[in-house]
mmCIF file of C-alpha atoms in Angstrom:
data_model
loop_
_atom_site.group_PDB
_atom_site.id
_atom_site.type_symbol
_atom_site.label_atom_id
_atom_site.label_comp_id
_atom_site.label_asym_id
_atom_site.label_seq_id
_atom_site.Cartn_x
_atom_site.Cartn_y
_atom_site.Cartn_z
ATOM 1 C CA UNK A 329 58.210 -9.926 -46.531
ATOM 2 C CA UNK A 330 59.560 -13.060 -45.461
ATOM 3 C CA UNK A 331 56.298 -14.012 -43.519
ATOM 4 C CA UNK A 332 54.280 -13.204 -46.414
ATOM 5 C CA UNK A 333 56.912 -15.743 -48.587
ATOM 6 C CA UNK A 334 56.486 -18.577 -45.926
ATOM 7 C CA UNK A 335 52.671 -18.437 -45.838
ATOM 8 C CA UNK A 336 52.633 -18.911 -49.288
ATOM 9 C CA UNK A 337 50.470 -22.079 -50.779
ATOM 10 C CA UNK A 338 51.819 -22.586 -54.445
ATOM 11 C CA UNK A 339 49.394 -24.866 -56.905
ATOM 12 C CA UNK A 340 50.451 -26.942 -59.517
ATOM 13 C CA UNK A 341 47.673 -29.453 -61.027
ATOM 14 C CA UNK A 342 48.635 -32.420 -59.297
ATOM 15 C CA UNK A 343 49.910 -31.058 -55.958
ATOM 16 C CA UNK A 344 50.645 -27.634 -54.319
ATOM 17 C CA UNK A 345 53.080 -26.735 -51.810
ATOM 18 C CA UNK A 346 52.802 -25.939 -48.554
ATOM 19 C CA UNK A 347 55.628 -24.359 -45.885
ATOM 20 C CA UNK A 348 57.110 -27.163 -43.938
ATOM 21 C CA UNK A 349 56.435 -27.100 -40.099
ATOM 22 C CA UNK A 350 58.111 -29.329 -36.587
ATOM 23 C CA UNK A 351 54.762 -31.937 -37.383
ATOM 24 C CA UNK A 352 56.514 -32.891 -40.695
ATOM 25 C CA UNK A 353 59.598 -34.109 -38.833
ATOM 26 C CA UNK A 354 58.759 -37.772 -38.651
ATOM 27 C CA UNK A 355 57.774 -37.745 -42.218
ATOM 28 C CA UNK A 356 61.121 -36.350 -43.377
ATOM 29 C CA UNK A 357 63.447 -38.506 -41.080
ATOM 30 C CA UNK A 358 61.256 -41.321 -42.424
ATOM 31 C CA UNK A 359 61.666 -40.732 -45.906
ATOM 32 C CA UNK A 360 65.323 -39.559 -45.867
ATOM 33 C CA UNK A 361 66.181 -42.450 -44.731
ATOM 34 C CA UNK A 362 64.484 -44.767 -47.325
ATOM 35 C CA UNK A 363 66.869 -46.456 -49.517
ATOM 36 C CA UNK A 364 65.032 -45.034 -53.146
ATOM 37 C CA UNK A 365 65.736 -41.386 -51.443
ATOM 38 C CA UNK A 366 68.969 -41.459 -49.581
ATOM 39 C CA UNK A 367 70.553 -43.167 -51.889
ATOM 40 C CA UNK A 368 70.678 -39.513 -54.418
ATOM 41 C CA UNK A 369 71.987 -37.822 -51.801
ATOM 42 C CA UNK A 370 75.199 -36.467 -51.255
ATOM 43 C CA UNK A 371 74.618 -36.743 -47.342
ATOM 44 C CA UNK A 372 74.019 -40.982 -47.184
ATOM 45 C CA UNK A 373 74.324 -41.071 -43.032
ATOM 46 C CA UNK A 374 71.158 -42.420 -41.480
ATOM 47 C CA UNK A 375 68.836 -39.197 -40.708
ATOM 48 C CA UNK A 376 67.785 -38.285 -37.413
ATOM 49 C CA UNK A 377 65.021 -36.590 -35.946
ATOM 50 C CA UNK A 378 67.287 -34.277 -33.818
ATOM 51 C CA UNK A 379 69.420 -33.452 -37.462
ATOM 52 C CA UNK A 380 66.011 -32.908 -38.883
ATOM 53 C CA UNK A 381 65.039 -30.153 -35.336
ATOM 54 C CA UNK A 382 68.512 -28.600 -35.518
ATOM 55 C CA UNK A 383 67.999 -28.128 -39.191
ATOM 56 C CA UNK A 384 64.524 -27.053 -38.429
ATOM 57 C CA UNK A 385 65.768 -24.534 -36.342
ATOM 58 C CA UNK A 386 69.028 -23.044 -37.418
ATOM 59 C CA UNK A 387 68.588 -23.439 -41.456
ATOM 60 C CA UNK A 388 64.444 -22.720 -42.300
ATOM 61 C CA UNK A 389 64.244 -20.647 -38.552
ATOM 62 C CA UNK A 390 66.751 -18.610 -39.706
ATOM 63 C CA UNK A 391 66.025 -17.701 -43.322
ATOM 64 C CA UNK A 392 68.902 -19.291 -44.673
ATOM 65 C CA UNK A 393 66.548 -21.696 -45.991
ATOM 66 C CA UNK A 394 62.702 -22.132 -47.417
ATOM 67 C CA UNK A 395 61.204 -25.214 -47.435
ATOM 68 C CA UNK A 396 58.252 -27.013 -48.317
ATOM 69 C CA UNK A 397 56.190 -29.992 -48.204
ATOM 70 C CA UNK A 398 55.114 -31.608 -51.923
ATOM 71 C CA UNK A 399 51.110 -32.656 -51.329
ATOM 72 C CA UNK A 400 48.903 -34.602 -53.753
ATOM 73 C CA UNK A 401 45.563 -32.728 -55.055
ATOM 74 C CA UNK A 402 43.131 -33.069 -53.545
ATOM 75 C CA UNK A 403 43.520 -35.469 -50.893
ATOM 76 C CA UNK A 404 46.589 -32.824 -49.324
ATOM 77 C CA UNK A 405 48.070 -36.316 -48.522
ATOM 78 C CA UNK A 406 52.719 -35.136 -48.675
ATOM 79 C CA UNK A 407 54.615 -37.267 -50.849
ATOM 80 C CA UNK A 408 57.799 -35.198 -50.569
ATOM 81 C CA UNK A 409 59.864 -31.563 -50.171
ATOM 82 C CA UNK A 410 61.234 -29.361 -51.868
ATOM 83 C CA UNK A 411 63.628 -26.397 -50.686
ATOM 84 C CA UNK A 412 66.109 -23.743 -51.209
ATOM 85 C CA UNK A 413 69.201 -23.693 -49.400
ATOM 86 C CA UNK A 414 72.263 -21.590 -49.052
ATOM 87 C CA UNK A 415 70.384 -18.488 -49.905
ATOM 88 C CA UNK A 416 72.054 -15.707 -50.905
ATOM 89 C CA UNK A 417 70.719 -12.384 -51.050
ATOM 90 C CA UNK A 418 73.161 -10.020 -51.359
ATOM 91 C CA UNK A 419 74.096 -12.134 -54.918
ATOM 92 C CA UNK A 420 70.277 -13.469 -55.660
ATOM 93 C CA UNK A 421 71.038 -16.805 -55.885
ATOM 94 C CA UNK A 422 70.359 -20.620 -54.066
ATOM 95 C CA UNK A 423 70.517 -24.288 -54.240
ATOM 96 C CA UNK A 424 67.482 -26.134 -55.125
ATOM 97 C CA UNK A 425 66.143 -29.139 -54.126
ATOM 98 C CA UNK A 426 63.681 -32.162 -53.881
ATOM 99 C CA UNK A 427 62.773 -35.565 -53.556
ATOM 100 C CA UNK A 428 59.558 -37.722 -53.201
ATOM 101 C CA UNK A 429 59.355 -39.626 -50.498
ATOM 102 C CA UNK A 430 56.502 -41.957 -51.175
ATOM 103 C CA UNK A 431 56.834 -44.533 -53.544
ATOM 104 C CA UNK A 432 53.867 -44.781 -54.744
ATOM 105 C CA UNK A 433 54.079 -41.186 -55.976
ATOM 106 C CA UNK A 434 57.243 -41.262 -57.767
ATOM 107 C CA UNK A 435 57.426 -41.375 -61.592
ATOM 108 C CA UNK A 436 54.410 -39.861 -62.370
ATOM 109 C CA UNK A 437 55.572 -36.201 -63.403
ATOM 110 C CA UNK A 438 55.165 -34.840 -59.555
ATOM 111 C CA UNK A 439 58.688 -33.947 -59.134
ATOM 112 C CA UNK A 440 58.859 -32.069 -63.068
ATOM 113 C CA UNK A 441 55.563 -30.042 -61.475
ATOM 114 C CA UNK A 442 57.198 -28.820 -58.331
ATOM 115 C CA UNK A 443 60.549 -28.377 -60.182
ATOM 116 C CA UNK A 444 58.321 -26.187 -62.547
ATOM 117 C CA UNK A 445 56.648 -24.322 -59.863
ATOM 118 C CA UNK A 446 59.908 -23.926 -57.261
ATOM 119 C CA UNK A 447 61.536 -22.187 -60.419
ATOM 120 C CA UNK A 448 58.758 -19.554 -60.852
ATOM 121 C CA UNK A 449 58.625 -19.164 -56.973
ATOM 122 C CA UNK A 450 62.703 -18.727 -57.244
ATOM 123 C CA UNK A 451 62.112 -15.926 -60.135
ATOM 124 C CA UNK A 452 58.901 -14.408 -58.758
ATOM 125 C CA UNK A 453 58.903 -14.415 -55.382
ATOM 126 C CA UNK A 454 62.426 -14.650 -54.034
ATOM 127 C CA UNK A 455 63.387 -12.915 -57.008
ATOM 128 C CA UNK A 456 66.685 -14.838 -57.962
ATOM 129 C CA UNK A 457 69.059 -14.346 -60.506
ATOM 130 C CA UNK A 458 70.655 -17.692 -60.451
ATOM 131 C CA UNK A 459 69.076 -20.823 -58.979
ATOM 132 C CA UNK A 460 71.433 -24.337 -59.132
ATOM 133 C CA UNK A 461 71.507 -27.783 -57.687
ATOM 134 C CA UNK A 462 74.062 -30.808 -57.518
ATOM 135 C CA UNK A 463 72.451 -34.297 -58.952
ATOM 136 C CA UNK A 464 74.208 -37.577 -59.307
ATOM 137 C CA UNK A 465 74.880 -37.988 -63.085
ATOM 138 C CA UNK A 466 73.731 -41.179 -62.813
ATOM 139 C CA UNK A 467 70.169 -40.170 -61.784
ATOM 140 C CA UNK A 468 68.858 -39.431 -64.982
ATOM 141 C CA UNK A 469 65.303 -38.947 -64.021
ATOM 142 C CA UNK A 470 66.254 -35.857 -62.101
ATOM 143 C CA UNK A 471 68.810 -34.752 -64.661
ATOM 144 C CA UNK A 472 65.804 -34.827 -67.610
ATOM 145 C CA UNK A 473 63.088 -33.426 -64.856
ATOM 146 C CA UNK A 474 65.288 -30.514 -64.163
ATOM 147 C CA UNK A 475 66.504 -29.973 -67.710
ATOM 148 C CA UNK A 476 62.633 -29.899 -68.691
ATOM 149 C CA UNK A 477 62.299 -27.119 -66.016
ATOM 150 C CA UNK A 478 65.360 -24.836 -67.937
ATOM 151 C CA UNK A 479 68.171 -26.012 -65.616
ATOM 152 C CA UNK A 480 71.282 -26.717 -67.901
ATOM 153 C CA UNK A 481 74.315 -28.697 -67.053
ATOM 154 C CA UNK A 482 77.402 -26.103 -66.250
ATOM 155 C CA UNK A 483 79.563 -28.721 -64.873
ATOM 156 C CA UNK A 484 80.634 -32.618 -64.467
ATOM 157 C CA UNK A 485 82.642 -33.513 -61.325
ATOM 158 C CA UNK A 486 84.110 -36.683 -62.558
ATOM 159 C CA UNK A 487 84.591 -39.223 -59.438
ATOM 160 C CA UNK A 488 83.142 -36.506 -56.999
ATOM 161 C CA UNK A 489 82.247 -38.885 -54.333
ATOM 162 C CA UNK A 490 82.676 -42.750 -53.431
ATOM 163 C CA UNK A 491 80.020 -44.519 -52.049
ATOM 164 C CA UNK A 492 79.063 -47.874 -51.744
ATOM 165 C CA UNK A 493 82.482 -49.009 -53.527
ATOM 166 C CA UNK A 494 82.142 -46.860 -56.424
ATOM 167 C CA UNK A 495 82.873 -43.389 -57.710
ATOM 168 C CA UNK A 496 79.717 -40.980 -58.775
ATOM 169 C CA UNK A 497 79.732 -37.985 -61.047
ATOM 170 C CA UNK A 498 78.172 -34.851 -59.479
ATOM 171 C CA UNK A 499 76.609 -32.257 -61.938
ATOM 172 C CA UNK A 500 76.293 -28.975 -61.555
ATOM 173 C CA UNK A 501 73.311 -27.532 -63.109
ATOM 174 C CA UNK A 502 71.757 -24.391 -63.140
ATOM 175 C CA UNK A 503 68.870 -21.847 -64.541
ATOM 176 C CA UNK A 504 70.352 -18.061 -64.855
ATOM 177 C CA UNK A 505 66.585 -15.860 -65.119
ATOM 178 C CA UNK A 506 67.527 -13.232 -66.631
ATOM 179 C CA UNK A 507 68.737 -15.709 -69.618
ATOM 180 C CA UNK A 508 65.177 -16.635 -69.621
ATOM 181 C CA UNK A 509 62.896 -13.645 -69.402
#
């Protein structure tokens, strides 16, 4: 089962996914550590390629995550990744999520699409009950994107984290299936 889950293409109409694999590395250090990316993440330490093998190895090697790489129809050219962490089988649930690393490609609906099709995958495929994520409050392209794809806000965390002199708000967000069946 989980081979047949990792071999999996999914299709959107702007982009599919594919599973992530080691020649993606460079790709991912690069874009996690562009300023538009790192910047709505919780983790904000420069990204390295041996981070990026370790994770590689003892997080998506192991099962504990799935992860995949966001291409652009139909050139196949990646623009970003999406993945599901923390995954908890025994309680069918997992953290989501995502970011577009190309410029170029953000804004124009990519990230709603593979929000759209990561939740069917979550409900389908891994068969979740609960999937949820953490977003910067302030990020309110993500907040709407997600919302749009039937996350809904369960919590604010006021002041959750300081960085670059100032406090953020962390929401918790999350889409229960069964609510939505």
């Amino acid at each position: 089962m989980e081979q047949e889950r990792t071999a999996l293409q999914l299709e959107g109409e702007k982009i599919f996914l594919r599973p992530i694999g080691p020649e993606d590395t460079d790709r991912i250090v690069d874009w996690r550590n562009r300023e538009r990316v790192r910047r709505n993440f919780i983790y904000q330490k420069p990204f390295t390629r041996q981070g990026h093998e370790e994770w590689m190895k003892n997080q998506v090697g192991t099962g504990r995550v799935e992860q995949f790489i966001i291409c652009e129809k139909p050139s196949g050219r990646p623009v970003g990744s999406v993945y599901f962490r923390d995954i908890d089988r025994e309680n069918k649930k997992a953290e989501y999520g995502i970011f577009i690393g190309e410029e170029e490609a953000a804004g124009h609906g990519l990230g709603s699409e593979t929000a759209r099709l990561a939740v069917a995958y979550a409900r389908d495929v891994m068969k979740l009950h609960k999937l949820m994520l953490r977003v910067f409050a302030d990020n309110a392209g993500a907040v709407k994107s997600y919302q749009n794809a039937g996350f809904v806000q369960e919590a604010c965390l006021r002041d959750e984290f300081f960085q670059n002199g100032a406090y953020r708000d962390l929401l918790l967000m999350a889409i229960l299936f069964e609510e939505n069946r």
